[in-house]
Amino acid sequence: MRSIALSLPLMLAACVAPSDAPVPPAPRAAPAPPVQPPTPAAAQRPEGARDFVLIGDARQGGVMRGTVPAGTRALSFDGASVAVDGNGQFLIAFDRDSQQTAILRAELSDGTVVTRSLSVAPGDWHLEYINAPYTGRATSAEFRRLRDGELAQIAQARAINAQSDGWRQNFRWPVSGPISSGFGSQRVYQGKPGSYHGGVDIRAKTGTPFVAPADGVVVLAAERPFTLEGYLLIVDHGMGLNSAFLHCSSLAVNQGDVVRQGQVLGTVGSSGRATGPHMHWGMKWRDARLDPVALAGPMP
């Protein structure tokens, strides 16, 4: 993993506070015509095959698509049930701090059990070693009160499990620009790890439109800025996979909207706790935090 040693005391950057004035909504773009999601290569299972077919990277922060053995009646991943579509296809993913081994287990209709042990490669995270004690961030009682309610909204949105085939698609970047902070980066304060960066930050000017990286359903569209995320948008791509877009200046969609890949969702901004305008794109599969690059590939 990459690392940089810093000997100077840490200087905390001041954050831009969100405005209390209402943010005008971005003009609604006409929905793009429906796009038939491409079928992943994992769907090409030989007829009657009694083993898994998998594509993708078994890597911390990574994603794999697959097809179950013929006759599968139940699938589990590290003991947790996994949904399988009508074509026998499924999706699994690996948290940033995933263990080195994961187990797929399929129970077949004839009572046979097929297992696959996956060796999970370590992620290549950017670490900064700070020669200063970890102090954390002081929070007020009012902040904690607001934050509890916001976290409850986020948890409720991610529990919706909307129906969408977006998870099958080849994802695209929501906005183009230099990446100012990559997924998984972390500071270590005299041996004590701080929290890691749970998404990718893309520099862009305030008001720059951003688009849906894949088909999905809007499960959260903040009507007022959250304390940290600002104007927050979460899109569910199906099968437990979702995207979160933080610090927006405006949103062009509402909760419950079905969106298509490439459709304008809103505009980039610096609402919430941000040091300047940028798009923070975070992805999760269930509780696992994922690297968007694993789905969208390198920034074009």
Coordinates of C-alpha atoms in Angstrom, one line a residue:
M1 CA 0.0 0.0 0.0
R2 CA 1.1 3.5 -0.7
S3 CA 2.3 5.8 2.2
I4 CA 3.6 9.3 2.8
A5 CA 5.4 10.2 6.0
L6 CA 4.6 13.7 7.3
S7 CA 6.5 15.2 10.3
L8 CA 4.8 18.6 10.5
P9 CA 1.8 19.0 12.9
L10 CA -1.5 18.5 11.1
M11 CA -3.3 21.7 10.0
L12 CA -7.0 21.3 9.8
A13 CA -8.6 23.1 6.8
A14 CA -11.6 25.3 7.4
C15 CA -14.8 23.9 5.9
V16 CA -17.3 25.9 4.0
A17 CA -20.5 26.1 6.0
P18 CA -23.8 25.4 4.1
S19 CA -26.0 28.3 3.4
D20 CA -29.4 28.5 5.2
A21 CA -31.0 30.0 2.1
P22 CA -33.0 27.5 0.0
V23 CA -31.2 26.2 -3.0
P24 CA -33.1 26.5 -6.3
P25 CA -33.6 23.2 -8.0
A26 CA -31.7 22.5 -11.2
P27 CA -33.7 22.4 -14.3
R28 CA -35.2 18.9 -14.8
A29 CA -33.6 17.2 -17.7
A30 CA -35.9 15.0 -19.8
P31 CA -35.3 11.4 -18.9
A32 CA -33.1 9.6 -21.3
P33 CA -34.8 6.8 -23.3
P34 CA -34.7 3.4 -21.5
V35 CA -31.4 1.7 -21.9
Q36 CA -31.2 -2.1 -22.0
P37 CA -28.5 -3.0 -19.5
P38 CA -25.8 -5.2 -21.0
T39 CA -25.7 -8.8 -19.8
P40 CA -22.4 -9.4 -17.9
A41 CA -20.1 -12.1 -19.3
A42 CA -20.8 -14.1 -16.1
A43 CA -24.2 -14.9 -17.5
Q44 CA -22.6 -17.1 -20.2
R45 CA -22.9 -20.3 -18.2
P46 CA -22.6 -23.6 -20.1
E47 CA -25.9 -25.5 -19.9
G48 CA -26.0 -27.7 -16.9
A49 CA -22.8 -26.3 -15.4
R50 CA -22.4 -27.3 -11.7
D51 CA -20.0 -24.5 -10.7
F52 CA -19.9 -20.7 -10.3
V53 CA -19.0 -18.5 -13.2
L54 CA -17.5 -15.2 -11.9
I55 CA -16.1 -12.0 -13.4
G56 CA -14.5 -9.0 -11.6
D57 CA -11.9 -8.6 -8.9
A58 CA -11.9 -10.3 -5.6
R59 CA -10.2 -7.3 -4.0
Q60 CA -10.8 -5.0 -1.0
G61 CA -13.3 -2.4 -2.3
G62 CA -14.0 -4.5 -5.4
V63 CA -17.1 -6.0 -7.0
M64 CA -17.8 -9.3 -8.7
R65 CA -20.8 -10.4 -10.9
G66 CA -21.6 -14.1 -11.3
T67 CA -23.9 -16.9 -12.3
V68 CA -24.8 -19.7 -9.9
P69 CA -24.5 -23.4 -10.7
A70 CA -27.4 -24.9 -12.5
G71 CA -30.2 -26.0 -10.1
T72 CA -29.3 -23.5 -7.4
R73 CA -32.1 -22.9 -4.9
A74 CA -30.2 -20.8 -2.3
L75 CA -27.0 -18.7 -2.4
S76 CA -25.0 -17.3 0.5
F77 CA -21.9 -15.2 0.8
D78 CA -19.9 -15.5 4.0
G79 CA -23.1 -16.9 5.6
A80 CA -25.5 -14.1 4.4
S81 CA -28.2 -14.8 1.8
V82 CA -27.6 -13.3 -1.6
A83 CA -30.4 -12.6 -4.1
V84 CA -30.2 -14.3 -7.5
D85 CA -32.2 -13.1 -10.5
G86 CA -34.2 -15.2 -12.9
N87 CA -31.2 -15.8 -15.1
G88 CA -29.2 -17.2 -12.2
Q89 CA -27.1 -14.0 -12.0
F90 CA -25.9 -12.2 -8.8
L91 CA -23.6 -9.6 -7.4
I92 CA -21.2 -9.6 -4.5
A93 CA -18.7 -7.0 -3.2
F94 CA -15.9 -6.6 -0.8
D95 CA -15.6 -3.9 1.9
R96 CA -12.5 -1.7 2.0
D97 CA -11.4 -3.7 5.1
S98 CA -12.6 -7.1 3.9
Q99 CA -11.0 -10.2 5.3
Q100 CA -8.6 -12.1 3.1
T101 CA -10.9 -15.0 2.4
A102 CA -14.6 -15.1 1.4
I103 CA -16.9 -18.1 0.8
L104 CA -19.7 -18.5 -1.8
R105 CA -22.1 -21.4 -1.1
A106 CA -24.8 -22.6 -3.3
E107 CA -27.4 -25.2 -2.3
L108 CA -28.7 -27.1 -5.3
S109 CA -32.2 -28.6 -5.7
D110 CA -30.9 -32.1 -5.5
G111 CA -29.3 -31.4 -2.1
T112 CA -25.7 -30.9 -3.4
V113 CA -23.7 -28.0 -2.0
V114 CA -21.2 -26.2 -4.1
T115 CA -18.7 -23.9 -2.4
R116 CA -16.1 -21.5 -3.8
S117 CA -13.4 -20.0 -1.6
L118 CA -12.3 -16.5 -2.8
S119 CA -8.9 -15.1 -2.0
V120 CA -9.4 -11.3 -1.4
A121 CA -6.5 -9.2 -2.5
P122 CA -5.5 -6.2 -0.4
G123 CA -6.4 -2.7 -1.6
D124 CA -3.7 -0.2 -2.6
W125 CA -4.7 2.7 -0.2
H126 CA -3.0 6.0 0.1
L127 CA -1.9 6.4 3.7
E128 CA -0.4 9.5 5.4
Y129 CA 1.5 9.1 8.6
I130 CA 1.1 12.2 10.8
N131 CA 3.6 12.9 13.6
A132 CA 0.9 14.4 15.8
P133 CA -1.7 13.0 18.2
Y134 CA -5.2 12.2 17.0
T135 CA -7.5 14.8 18.5
G136 CA -10.8 14.0 16.7
R137 CA -13.4 16.7 16.1
A138 CA -15.5 18.2 18.9
T139 CA -19.2 18.1 18.3
S140 CA -22.0 19.9 20.1
A141 CA -25.2 18.4 21.5
E142 CA -27.2 20.1 18.7
F143 CA -24.9 18.5 16.1
R144 CA -25.4 15.1 17.6
R145 CA -29.2 15.6 17.7
L146 CA -29.3 16.5 14.0
R147 CA -26.8 13.9 13.0
D148 CA -28.8 11.0 14.6
G149 CA -31.8 12.0 12.5
E150 CA -29.8 12.2 9.4
L151 CA -28.1 8.8 9.9
A152 CA -31.6 7.3 10.4
Q153 CA -32.7 8.8 7.1
I154 CA -29.7 7.3 5.3
A155 CA -30.2 3.9 6.9
Q156 CA -33.8 3.9 6.0
A157 CA -33.0 4.8 2.4
R158 CA -30.4 2.1 2.0
A159 CA -32.8 -0.5 3.4
I160 CA -35.4 0.1 0.6
N161 CA -33.9 -2.5 -1.8
A162 CA -35.4 -1.0 -4.9
Q163 CA -35.9 -3.0 -8.0
S164 CA -33.5 -2.0 -10.8
D165 CA -31.2 -3.6 -13.3
G166 CA -28.6 -0.9 -13.1
W167 CA -26.2 -3.2 -11.3
R168 CA -25.8 -5.2 -14.5
Q169 CA -24.5 -2.1 -16.5
N170 CA -21.0 -0.9 -17.2
F171 CA -20.9 2.1 -14.9
R172 CA -19.8 5.6 -16.1
W173 CA -18.4 8.5 -14.1
P174 CA -21.1 11.0 -12.9
V175 CA -18.8 13.9 -13.8
S176 CA -15.4 14.3 -15.3
G177 CA -12.5 16.1 -13.6
P178 CA -9.3 15.6 -11.6
I179 CA -9.6 13.2 -8.6
S180 CA -8.6 15.2 -5.5
S181 CA -9.0 12.3 -3.1
G182 CA -9.3 8.6 -3.8
F183 CA -11.2 5.9 -2.1
G184 CA -9.7 4.3 1.0
S185 CA -7.2 7.1 1.7
Q186 CA -6.4 7.5 5.4
R187 CA -4.3 9.4 7.9
V188 CA -2.5 7.6 10.7
Y189 CA -1.8 9.8 13.8
Q190 CA 1.3 8.5 15.7
G191 CA 0.1 5.0 15.0
K192 CA -3.7 5.6 15.5
P193 CA -5.7 5.3 12.3
G194 CA -8.2 8.0 11.5
S195 CA -11.3 7.4 9.5
Y196 CA -10.7 6.5 5.8
H197 CA -12.2 8.3 2.8
G198 CA -15.3 6.4 1.8
G199 CA -15.6 7.6 -1.8
V200 CA -13.9 9.4 -4.6
D201 CA -13.7 13.3 -4.7
I202 CA -13.9 14.8 -8.2
R203 CA -13.0 18.5 -8.6
A204 CA -15.6 20.4 -10.6
K205 CA -17.0 23.9 -10.6
T206 CA -20.2 24.8 -8.7
G207 CA -23.2 24.3 -11.0
T208 CA -21.5 21.6 -13.1
P209 CA -24.2 19.0 -13.9
F210 CA -23.6 15.4 -12.8
V211 CA -25.4 12.3 -14.2
A212 CA -26.5 8.8 -13.2
P213 CA -23.6 6.4 -13.5
A214 CA -26.2 3.6 -14.1
D215 CA -29.9 3.0 -14.0
G216 CA -31.5 3.2 -10.6
V217 CA -34.2 4.5 -8.3
V218 CA -33.8 7.6 -6.1
V219 CA -34.2 6.5 -2.5
L220 CA -33.1 9.7 -0.8
A221 CA -33.1 13.3 -2.1
A222 CA -32.3 15.8 0.7
E223 CA -34.7 18.7 0.8
R224 CA -32.3 20.6 3.1
P225 CA -28.6 20.2 3.5
F226 CA -27.3 17.5 5.9
T227 CA -24.7 18.6 8.4
L228 CA -21.8 16.7 6.7
E229 CA -23.1 15.6 3.3
G230 CA -24.9 18.8 2.4
Y231 CA -27.5 18.2 -0.4
L232 CA -27.3 14.4 -0.5
L233 CA -28.7 12.1 -3.2
I234 CA -28.7 8.3 -3.0
V235 CA -29.6 6.1 -6.0
D236 CA -30.3 2.4 -5.6
H237 CA -29.0 0.3 -8.6
G238 CA -30.6 -2.9 -7.4
M239 CA -29.2 -6.1 -5.7
G240 CA -28.1 -4.0 -2.7
L241 CA -25.8 -1.7 -4.7
N242 CA -26.2 2.0 -4.4
S243 CA -24.5 5.3 -5.1
A244 CA -24.4 8.4 -2.9
F245 CA -23.6 11.9 -4.2
L246 CA -22.6 14.5 -1.6
H247 CA -22.2 18.3 -1.4
C248 CA -24.5 19.0 -4.3
S249 CA -25.6 22.6 -5.0
S250 CA -29.0 21.4 -6.4
L251 CA -30.9 18.3 -7.2
A252 CA -33.0 17.6 -10.3
V253 CA -34.8 14.5 -9.1
N254 CA -37.0 13.5 -6.3
Q255 CA -37.3 10.4 -4.0
G256 CA -39.0 7.6 -5.9
D257 CA -37.9 8.7 -9.4
V258 CA -36.6 6.1 -11.8
V259 CA -33.5 7.4 -13.4
R260 CA -31.5 6.2 -16.5
Q261 CA -27.8 6.0 -17.1
G262 CA -26.6 9.4 -18.2
Q263 CA -29.6 11.3 -16.9
V264 CA -28.8 14.6 -15.2
L265 CA -29.4 14.2 -11.4
G266 CA -28.3 17.7 -10.2
T267 CA -25.3 20.0 -9.9
V268 CA -22.0 19.9 -8.2
G269 CA -21.5 22.2 -5.1
S270 CA -19.9 22.6 -1.7
S271 CA -22.9 22.2 0.6
G272 CA -22.3 20.5 4.0
R273 CA -18.8 20.1 5.3
A274 CA -16.6 20.7 2.3
T275 CA -13.5 22.9 1.6
G276 CA -14.6 23.7 -1.9
P277 CA -16.8 22.6 -4.8
H278 CA -16.4 18.9 -5.7
M279 CA -18.4 15.8 -6.2
H280 CA -18.0 13.1 -3.6
W281 CA -19.2 9.8 -5.2
G282 CA -19.5 7.0 -2.7
M283 CA -20.7 3.4 -3.3
K284 CA -22.0 0.6 -1.1
W285 CA -23.1 -2.9 -1.5
R286 CA -25.2 -3.7 1.6
D287 CA -22.8 -2.5 4.4
A288 CA -19.6 -2.8 2.3
R289 CA -18.0 0.4 1.2
L290 CA -16.7 0.1 -2.4
D291 CA -14.2 1.8 -4.7
P292 CA -16.2 3.4 -7.6
V293 CA -13.2 2.8 -9.8
A294 CA -14.0 -0.9 -9.5
L295 CA -17.2 -0.3 -11.4
A296 CA -16.5 2.7 -13.6
G297 CA -12.8 2.1 -14.4
P298 CA -10.2 4.8 -14.5
M299 CA -11.3 8.4 -15.0
P300 CA -11.4 9.0 -18.8

